[in-house]
Amino acid sequence: MRTLGHYLIEALEAAGVRHVFGIPGVHNLELYRGLEGASLRHITGRHEQGLGFMADGYARISGRPGVCFTISGPGCSNIITALGQAYGDSIPLLVIASQNRRADAGSGRGFLHELKDQRALAVPVTAASFAIGEPAELPAALAQAFAIFAAARPRPVYIEIPLDILGASAEALALPVHAASPPRAEAPALDAAAALLAGAKRPLVLAGGGALHAAALLQRLVEHLGAPLVMTTNARGLLPGAHPLAVAMSPSLEPVRALIGAADVALAVGTELGPTDYDMYGLSEFPPPPNLVRIDIDAGQMLRGATPRVGLCGDAAHTLQQLLERNLGPARPGRGADAAAATRQQALAALPPAYQSHLALLDLIRDTLPDAVLVGDSTQLVYAGNLGFAAARPGSWFNSATGYGTLGYALPASTGAGLAAPDRPIVCLVGDGGLQFSLGELAVLRDVDAWTAIIVWNNRGYGEIRSSMLAAGIHPEGVDVQPPDLALLAAAYGYTHRLIETPQALGDALAQFGRQRQIILLEIAAD
Ligand SMILES: Cc1ncc(C[n+]2csc(CCOP(=O)(O)OP(=O)(O)O)c2C)c(N)n1
Ligand SMILES: [Mg+2]
């Protein structure tokens, strides 16, 4: 019999899914019956939060949705934090969770894994959530999930399927139809935006993660206009750091804000203009540029952060293409280069010396491994990077120190990134505190034959929080948490460990790592 479990796997294969991240249990066995003989590769995590982070890193690098299988109850609640990070950063994840039989779910009688209202857990961290009540409801739920991924702001989707339905017959069920296409900006708005840009004397472009897939078009546009390009954390690499118009620095920094403030026309592409990029210290709200053109796929997003003079609701690549086909005035490729260079230099000089040396380390990593994906947690080295790291290309810098800001992300997310790009070396940047949030996921690297260097910034505790307590006049409490012996930890998994004491040693170790596929743990003694 073709069960609904079989059907689901077929439908995922047909939608182009190649990997699923899961942890099986008695409640989702029927999903695994369907996996036998399928083309999907199943990666088993050690905790559902790790599954979600793996799927997130995978989605960011592959451009495909990250798909997870969990059991009902604790499996479902464990993955919610990872959905929070993906929701904040607009990453497409699909969680398929099992649920108790329809007659039992939420009855309060105490069935295994029972929750009062399981789907309600997912509501705040998803674009849509579905509780399937009949097999015939699944195709529409899947179609809606993939429509959101393809044609709307891509955010997590949750589908729960009760046990009795998962094993039910789906013989006659047709595969979901995928027919959604993204919104398109209309010609008059595009004309108005082009006219504003053509008339600008000091144009400027702000880009966020929503522009990552449109790098070549964005480069053509900023070069035509001679507009400096300010890249948020999730947009780093859209222009390489050496490009004269690149400003790979946080718009929270005063010199970058001054550059933005001096623009007479600003174009914001795929950026929510949100506080974790534009006002990360919470010091003063980002002043909205006066003549703002916004490109965003989400109409609801158009008025958050700053009201545009012209709003272009559409996919970044298509909309930029439409603008480039219009009259943008004569090409002025060199126009903003001096202002961009001065901003870079002033912003770097204004950073505290510790951040400058952290940035030098990140530059060393990038220059030693130009093809690497750097995946970060919420730790000191990454904070410095979010302020001013110039990534080599799109899809080579992302982390959880922005948006939802959850610890424990980097290790599993780097595993997912490696599965999406098996021929690129992966560098995981994590603090000793953040590493301990997902220690169990260390094992998955070996399962998938990863090519990963885990760089542990070991300051023996929650360093940044310690500094914040001191700055606030609070006696440090709860922050001096000792990590395990990292050499023994690496040995327990069969990974090489090196204690790194100088930048030279880091460069040498990474050069060696770059020559051969392996898993290494590089411990930087940071205190
Ligand atoms: C899930 C979660 N819990 C708590 C925090 C608060 N927090 C932010 S940074 C941090 C310290 C992390 O320590 P570590 O990873 O060693 O980085 P360091 O600051 O020492 O570089 C803590 C506890 C958080 N961001 N996420
Ligand atoms: Mg630490």
XYZ file of C-alpha atoms and ligand atoms in Angstrom:
554
model
C 0.000 0.000 0.000
C 1.161 3.555 -0.712
C 0.788 5.262 2.661
C 0.721 8.970 3.326
C 4.307 8.557 4.572
C 5.301 7.186 1.150
C 3.368 9.969 -0.516
C 5.164 12.644 1.473
C 8.589 11.352 0.470
C 7.528 11.198 -3.183
C 6.213 14.748 -2.980
C 9.451 16.021 -1.419
C 11.522 14.296 -4.105
C 9.316 15.802 -6.795
C 9.807 19.259 -5.265
C 13.588 18.908 -5.619
C 14.434 18.038 -2.009
C 17.671 16.042 -1.771
C 18.440 15.991 1.964
C 16.319 15.645 5.090
C 17.508 16.196 8.653
C 15.709 13.984 11.109
C 15.499 12.042 14.343
C 13.176 9.049 14.211
C 10.918 7.856 17.012
C 7.958 5.540 17.380
C 5.702 8.408 16.404
C 7.162 9.088 12.979
C 8.083 5.567 11.854
C 5.802 5.888 8.859
C 7.967 8.689 7.457
C 10.905 6.316 7.514
C 8.999 3.517 5.779
C 8.642 5.961 2.907
C 12.384 6.738 2.888
C 13.399 3.217 1.920
C 14.512 3.267 -1.690
C 14.019 7.037 -2.026
C 16.645 9.382 -3.455
C 16.613 11.530 -0.303
C 19.634 11.418 1.959
C 18.710 11.355 5.628
C 21.085 12.990 8.104
C 20.516 12.087 11.729
C 21.123 14.774 14.333
C 21.746 14.336 18.033
C 19.083 16.829 19.144
C 16.235 18.410 17.196
C 17.614 21.911 17.719
C 20.701 20.707 15.863
C 18.484 19.396 13.049
C 16.951 22.811 12.602
C 20.305 24.591 12.579
C 21.738 22.055 10.114
C 18.771 22.574 7.823
C 19.242 26.341 8.141
C 22.924 26.249 7.150
C 22.033 23.859 4.345
C 19.299 26.153 3.013
C 21.535 29.218 3.046
C 24.184 27.577 0.918
C 22.121 25.279 -1.323
C 19.313 27.718 -2.077
C 16.880 24.826 -1.420
C 14.587 24.616 1.609
C 16.009 22.727 4.584
C 13.651 19.884 5.497
C 13.402 18.308 8.977
C 11.541 15.298 10.385
C 10.724 15.289 14.091
C 8.548 13.298 16.402
C 5.614 14.878 18.217
C 5.959 16.566 21.618
C 9.606 16.991 22.679
C 10.984 16.599 19.138
C 8.723 19.377 18.050
C 9.434 21.691 20.991
C 13.190 21.078 20.680
C 13.313 22.452 17.150
C 11.457 25.685 17.883
C 14.589 27.703 18.740
C 16.111 26.864 15.374
C 12.921 27.992 13.676
C 13.248 31.273 15.547
C 16.663 31.930 13.999
C 15.429 30.979 10.520
C 12.317 33.120 10.914
C 14.419 36.136 11.907
C 16.770 35.694 8.953
C 14.118 34.681 6.340
C 15.424 31.173 5.726
C 13.161 28.522 4.141
C 12.738 25.499 6.428
C 10.049 22.825 6.325
C 9.387 20.903 9.528
C 7.318 17.745 9.302
C 6.313 16.671 12.804
C 4.201 13.732 13.789
C 1.252 14.145 16.128
C -0.824 11.795 18.279
C -3.810 10.061 16.712
C -6.621 12.459 15.949
C -8.810 11.003 18.693
C -6.035 11.340 21.284
C -4.229 14.593 20.439
C -4.593 17.277 23.085
C -7.105 15.197 25.090
C -5.229 15.782 28.332
C -5.261 12.077 29.186
C -1.477 11.776 29.135
C -0.642 10.010 25.889
C 3.025 9.657 24.964
C 4.513 12.999 23.793
C 1.187 14.702 24.379
C 0.963 18.470 24.248
C -2.088 20.602 24.830
C -1.777 22.305 21.459
C 1.278 21.198 19.530
C 0.822 23.346 16.439
C 0.561 26.462 18.617
C 4.269 26.035 19.449
C 5.175 26.676 15.829
C 2.901 29.636 15.192
C 5.246 32.456 16.321
C 8.228 31.130 14.323
C 6.644 30.160 11.014
C 5.141 31.841 7.980
C 2.450 29.139 8.000
C 1.598 26.081 10.060
C -0.727 23.210 9.255
C -2.327 20.437 11.318
C -3.354 17.800 8.815
C -6.775 16.317 9.600
C -7.232 14.077 6.518
C -4.708 12.662 4.006
C -6.302 14.780 1.284
C -5.181 17.957 3.105
C -1.480 17.232 2.752
C -1.012 18.145 -0.948
C -2.395 21.650 -0.399
C -0.245 22.183 2.702
C 2.884 21.129 0.811
C 1.925 23.284 -2.162
C 1.527 26.273 0.143
C 4.868 25.602 1.831
C 6.729 25.496 -1.478
C 4.813 28.528 -2.733
C 6.088 30.506 0.265
C 9.645 29.322 -0.417
C 9.464 30.181 -4.118
C 7.365 33.292 -4.218
C 7.197 35.037 -0.845
C 9.494 36.030 1.987
C 11.046 32.616 2.643
C 10.436 31.594 6.244
C 9.830 28.309 8.073
C 6.678 26.261 7.483
C 5.386 23.615 9.888
C 3.225 20.625 8.995
C 2.072 18.111 11.593
C 0.577 14.776 10.645
C -1.238 12.529 13.125
C -0.037 8.945 13.453
C -3.216 7.363 12.164
C -3.096 9.519 9.030
C 0.629 8.957 8.357
C -0.033 5.238 7.957
C -3.305 5.661 6.037
C -3.666 4.927 2.344
C -2.723 7.644 -0.107
C -3.195 5.525 -3.242
C -5.300 8.049 -5.091
C -3.537 11.202 -3.921
C -2.043 13.359 -6.700
C 1.284 15.148 -6.130
C 1.083 18.829 -5.136
C 0.975 21.394 -7.900
C 3.647 24.100 -7.740
C 2.408 27.172 -9.574
C 3.340 30.228 -7.500
C 5.486 33.024 -8.853
C 6.848 36.041 -6.972
C 5.153 39.443 -7.079
C 6.348 41.810 -9.801
C 6.802 45.561 -9.409
C 4.694 47.536 -11.852
C 6.086 49.682 -14.654
C 5.104 53.130 -13.289
C 6.835 52.421 -9.965
C 9.910 51.086 -11.777
C 9.956 54.206 -13.978
C 9.716 56.457 -10.926
C 12.527 54.599 -9.172
C 14.755 54.745 -12.247
C 14.110 58.493 -12.601
C 15.055 59.105 -8.961
C 18.257 57.091 -9.354
C 19.113 58.728 -12.673
C 18.786 62.176 -11.103
C 20.818 61.351 -8.000
C 24.103 63.091 -7.315
C 25.143 60.911 -4.405
C 23.288 57.602 -4.826
C 23.818 54.781 -2.361
C 22.632 51.183 -2.131
C 21.826 49.213 1.039
C 21.644 45.448 0.622
C 20.453 42.659 2.908
C 20.169 38.889 2.732
C 17.279 39.162 0.273
C 19.747 40.351 -2.378
C 22.194 37.441 -2.027
C 20.973 35.666 -5.148
C 21.253 38.837 -7.244
C 24.956 39.630 -6.848
C 25.836 40.110 -10.525
C 22.858 42.405 -11.205
C 23.509 44.424 -8.062
C 27.143 44.855 -9.053
C 26.106 46.104 -12.504
C 23.705 48.577 -10.924
C 26.108 50.035 -8.349
C 28.853 50.280 -10.962
C 26.556 52.102 -13.370
C 25.466 54.537 -10.669
C 28.827 54.774 -8.931
C 26.929 54.071 -5.712
C 28.648 52.762 -2.576
C 27.091 49.441 -1.524
C 26.554 49.004 2.222
C 26.134 45.312 3.056
C 24.393 44.009 6.186
C 25.663 40.860 7.902
C 23.589 38.614 5.660
C 24.609 40.478 2.500
C 28.368 40.282 2.944
C 30.239 39.182 -0.134
C 27.774 40.725 -2.602
C 30.731 42.832 -3.635
C 34.189 41.550 -2.736
C 35.948 43.689 -0.130
C 38.524 44.970 -2.614
C 35.846 46.477 -4.866
C 36.065 50.293 -4.723
C 32.342 50.667 -4.009
C 32.127 47.967 -1.326
C 31.271 48.989 2.217
C 31.240 45.665 4.061
C 30.661 47.410 7.362
C 27.764 47.631 9.731
C 25.340 50.505 9.185
C 25.330 50.828 12.985
C 28.785 52.429 12.828
C 28.817 56.227 12.822
C 30.984 56.692 9.686
C 28.703 54.331 7.736
C 25.639 56.157 8.979
C 27.227 59.430 7.903
C 27.804 58.020 4.408
C 24.159 56.916 4.227
C 23.005 60.273 5.589
C 24.936 62.102 2.880
C 23.193 60.211 0.049
C 20.524 62.113 -1.850
C 18.884 58.884 -3.113
C 19.173 55.492 -1.430
C 18.068 52.141 -2.804
C 17.442 49.384 -0.218
C 17.383 45.854 -1.643
C 16.147 42.859 0.356
C 16.908 44.382 3.742
C 14.450 44.762 6.608
C 16.392 47.804 7.862
C 16.152 46.041 11.215
C 17.809 47.024 14.482
C 20.278 44.115 14.727
C 22.045 45.488 11.669
C 21.151 49.168 11.635
C 21.186 49.904 15.371
C 22.919 46.926 16.941
C 23.948 48.795 20.066
C 20.466 50.223 20.552
C 21.973 53.699 20.752
C 19.803 55.626 18.343
C 17.325 54.530 15.753
C 18.534 54.389 12.174
C 17.645 57.699 10.499
C 15.656 56.831 7.353
C 17.227 58.193 4.151
C 15.106 60.975 2.611
C 14.632 59.645 -0.932
C 14.362 55.936 -0.363
C 13.561 53.314 -2.986
C 12.866 49.874 -1.515
C 12.908 46.521 -3.237
C 11.324 43.808 -1.105
C 9.447 40.636 -1.911
C 7.225 41.159 1.127
C 4.659 43.913 0.770
C 4.128 43.883 4.530
C 7.794 44.610 4.988
C 7.734 47.654 2.762
C 6.736 50.078 5.514
C 8.722 48.631 8.400
C 12.021 50.302 9.269
C 11.541 53.211 6.880
C 8.810 54.392 4.528
C 10.045 54.528 0.937
C 9.287 57.211 -1.603
C 8.995 54.416 -4.124
C 8.289 50.829 -3.106
C 9.049 48.018 -5.538
C 7.424 44.813 -4.367
C 9.179 41.929 -6.060
C 12.046 39.515 -6.144
C 15.426 41.302 -5.956
C 16.914 39.785 -9.115
C 13.906 40.399 -11.325
C 13.383 43.939 -10.033
C 17.050 44.902 -10.434
C 16.927 43.532 -13.978
C 13.905 45.751 -14.663
C 15.714 48.802 -13.298
C 18.822 48.065 -15.355
C 16.704 47.991 -18.502
C 15.584 51.569 -17.822
C 17.386 54.873 -18.289
C 19.554 55.363 -15.212
C 21.531 58.258 -16.656
C 25.089 58.009 -17.951
C 27.359 55.427 -16.337
C 29.434 56.963 -13.512
C 31.367 53.958 -12.173
C 33.957 55.925 -10.195
C 31.612 58.417 -8.556
C 31.211 56.983 -5.046
C 34.601 55.308 -4.729
C 36.302 58.047 -2.680
C 33.419 58.303 -0.243
C 33.333 54.513 0.129
C 37.091 54.331 0.740
C 36.996 57.127 3.305
C 34.099 55.453 5.113
C 35.875 52.097 5.256
C 38.990 53.690 6.620
C 37.212 55.863 9.214
C 34.976 53.036 10.389
C 37.909 50.672 10.829
C 40.001 53.279 12.627
C 37.128 53.983 15.044
C 36.857 50.339 16.143
C 38.428 49.359 19.479
C 41.883 47.739 19.048
C 40.573 44.294 20.078
C 38.032 44.371 17.241
C 40.709 45.445 14.794
C 42.837 42.457 15.703
C 39.802 40.137 15.487
C 39.141 41.469 12.003
C 42.762 40.834 11.051
C 42.304 37.189 12.094
C 39.172 36.886 9.984
C 41.017 38.399 7.007
C 43.738 35.811 7.518
C 41.153 33.013 7.443
C 39.560 34.405 4.265
C 42.874 34.958 2.518
C 44.168 31.486 3.439
C 40.908 29.791 2.388
C 39.291 32.068 -0.221
C 36.670 29.452 -1.074
C 35.626 28.774 2.523
C 32.203 29.309 4.066
C 32.601 30.994 7.470
C 29.711 30.027 9.749
C 29.552 31.848 13.056
C 27.942 31.631 16.474
C 27.363 34.495 18.885
C 30.927 35.145 20.053
C 33.470 37.939 20.159
C 35.250 37.097 16.896
C 31.935 37.058 15.059
C 30.741 40.364 16.555
C 33.839 42.006 15.114
C 33.166 40.345 11.765
C 29.610 41.618 11.649
C 30.949 45.121 12.145
C 33.510 44.996 9.379
C 34.400 41.678 7.747
C 34.591 41.769 3.957
C 33.549 38.296 2.819
C 35.065 36.933 -0.386
C 31.772 36.261 -2.172
C 28.059 35.763 -1.487
C 27.353 32.754 0.714
C 30.597 32.832 2.609
C 29.646 34.650 5.832
C 26.620 34.022 8.001
C 26.031 33.582 11.715
C 23.595 33.706 14.608
C 24.966 36.851 16.230
C 22.347 38.840 14.336
C 18.554 38.546 14.215
C 17.286 36.009 16.771
C 20.821 35.685 18.130
C 20.867 32.158 19.473
C 23.880 30.344 20.877
C 24.665 26.838 19.654
C 23.959 27.589 16.010
C 27.358 27.536 14.353
C 28.383 23.910 14.724
C 25.251 22.292 13.270
C 24.758 25.101 10.739
C 28.268 24.500 9.440
C 27.444 20.807 9.012
C 24.446 21.784 6.902
C 26.527 24.229 4.854
C 29.073 21.489 4.177
C 26.377 19.127 2.924
C 25.181 21.830 0.545
C 28.703 22.582 -0.731
C 30.744 19.398 -0.249
C 33.716 20.774 -2.186
C 34.116 23.943 -0.135
C 36.034 23.972 3.150
C 33.849 25.076 6.051
C 35.117 27.182 8.936
C 32.967 27.140 12.059
C 33.597 30.108 14.390
C 32.297 29.397 17.852
C 32.970 30.440 21.444
C 33.604 27.939 24.202
C 30.161 28.793 25.620
C 28.284 28.458 22.329
C 30.044 25.186 21.508
C 28.646 23.672 24.684
C 25.106 24.416 23.542
C 25.413 21.825 20.775
C 28.286 19.549 21.756
C 26.351 16.463 20.702
C 26.314 17.617 17.083
C 30.108 17.188 16.902
C 29.438 13.570 15.982
C 27.474 14.457 12.844
C 30.581 15.927 11.188
C 32.094 12.469 11.133
C 28.841 10.850 9.969
C 28.826 13.038 6.863
C 32.589 13.035 6.195
C 32.713 16.818 6.633
C 35.536 19.157 5.601
C 35.368 21.451 8.592
C 37.696 23.453 10.789
C 36.030 24.292 14.105
C 37.737 27.384 15.457
C 36.902 27.639 19.139
C 37.410 31.084 20.600
C 38.223 29.911 24.088
C 38.074 32.644 26.705
C 36.771 30.170 29.293
C 33.343 31.576 29.779
C 30.672 33.924 28.503
C 33.244 36.623 27.745
C 31.016 39.189 26.121
C 28.428 38.911 28.884
C 31.173 39.212 31.483
C 32.278 42.478 29.828
C 28.683 43.710 29.720
C 28.256 43.015 33.438
C 31.451 44.903 34.237
C 30.403 47.798 32.018
C 27.046 47.921 33.818
C 28.716 47.907 37.240
C 27.512 44.368 38.042
C 29.806 41.918 39.781
C 30.366 39.116 37.209
C 28.146 36.184 38.131
C 27.288 33.124 36.070
C 29.784 33.878 33.335
C 32.950 32.024 34.336
C 31.815 28.676 33.012
C 34.653 26.274 32.357
C 34.750 24.470 29.029
C 35.795 20.817 28.808
C 39.352 19.925 27.821
C 39.022 20.554 24.087
C 41.961 18.316 23.175
C 40.314 15.370 24.914
C 36.977 16.316 23.414
C 38.389 16.260 19.882
C 40.117 12.961 20.597
C 36.821 11.462 21.744
C 35.459 12.010 18.235
C 38.684 11.148 16.422
C 39.339 14.736 15.303
C 42.690 16.506 15.312
C 43.121 19.251 17.898
C 45.614 22.113 17.803
C 46.148 24.838 20.332
C 46.674 28.068 18.404
C 48.761 30.753 20.050
C 49.724 33.062 17.182
C 48.144 34.290 13.938
C 51.023 32.582 12.111
C 50.058 29.239 13.670
C 46.434 29.775 12.654
C 47.474 30.514 9.062
C 49.691 27.418 8.935
C 47.023 25.152 10.395
C 44.362 26.453 7.992
C 46.664 26.154 4.983
C 47.218 22.521 5.876
C 43.472 22.040 6.466
C 42.762 23.564 3.048
C 44.896 20.971 1.294
C 43.056 17.912 2.493
C 39.511 17.038 3.505
C 39.461 16.583 7.281
C 37.833 17.662 10.521
C 40.019 19.703 12.863
C 39.402 21.627 16.049
C 41.586 24.709 16.406
C 41.490 26.144 19.891
C 42.421 29.794 20.165
C 43.401 30.675 23.698
C 41.686 34.040 23.839
C 42.078 35.107 27.448
C 20.258 30.459 23.555
C 20.980 31.617 24.148
N 21.163 31.699 25.490
C 21.817 32.747 26.018
C 22.310 33.756 25.234
C 23.013 34.966 25.870
N 24.421 35.030 25.452
C 24.835 35.732 24.381
S 26.454 35.661 24.116
C 26.696 34.673 25.437
C 28.073 34.211 25.787
C 28.551 33.163 24.869
O 29.796 32.695 25.308
P 30.843 32.197 24.263
O 30.191 31.362 23.234
O 31.966 31.559 24.984
O 31.296 33.533 23.545
P 32.218 34.747 24.119
O 31.295 35.855 24.494
O 32.969 34.228 25.311
O 33.094 35.079 22.974
C 25.492 34.418 26.091
C 25.338 33.556 27.286
C 22.065 33.636 23.834
N 22.456 34.556 22.949
N 21.440 32.554 23.336
Mg 33.685 32.327 25.702
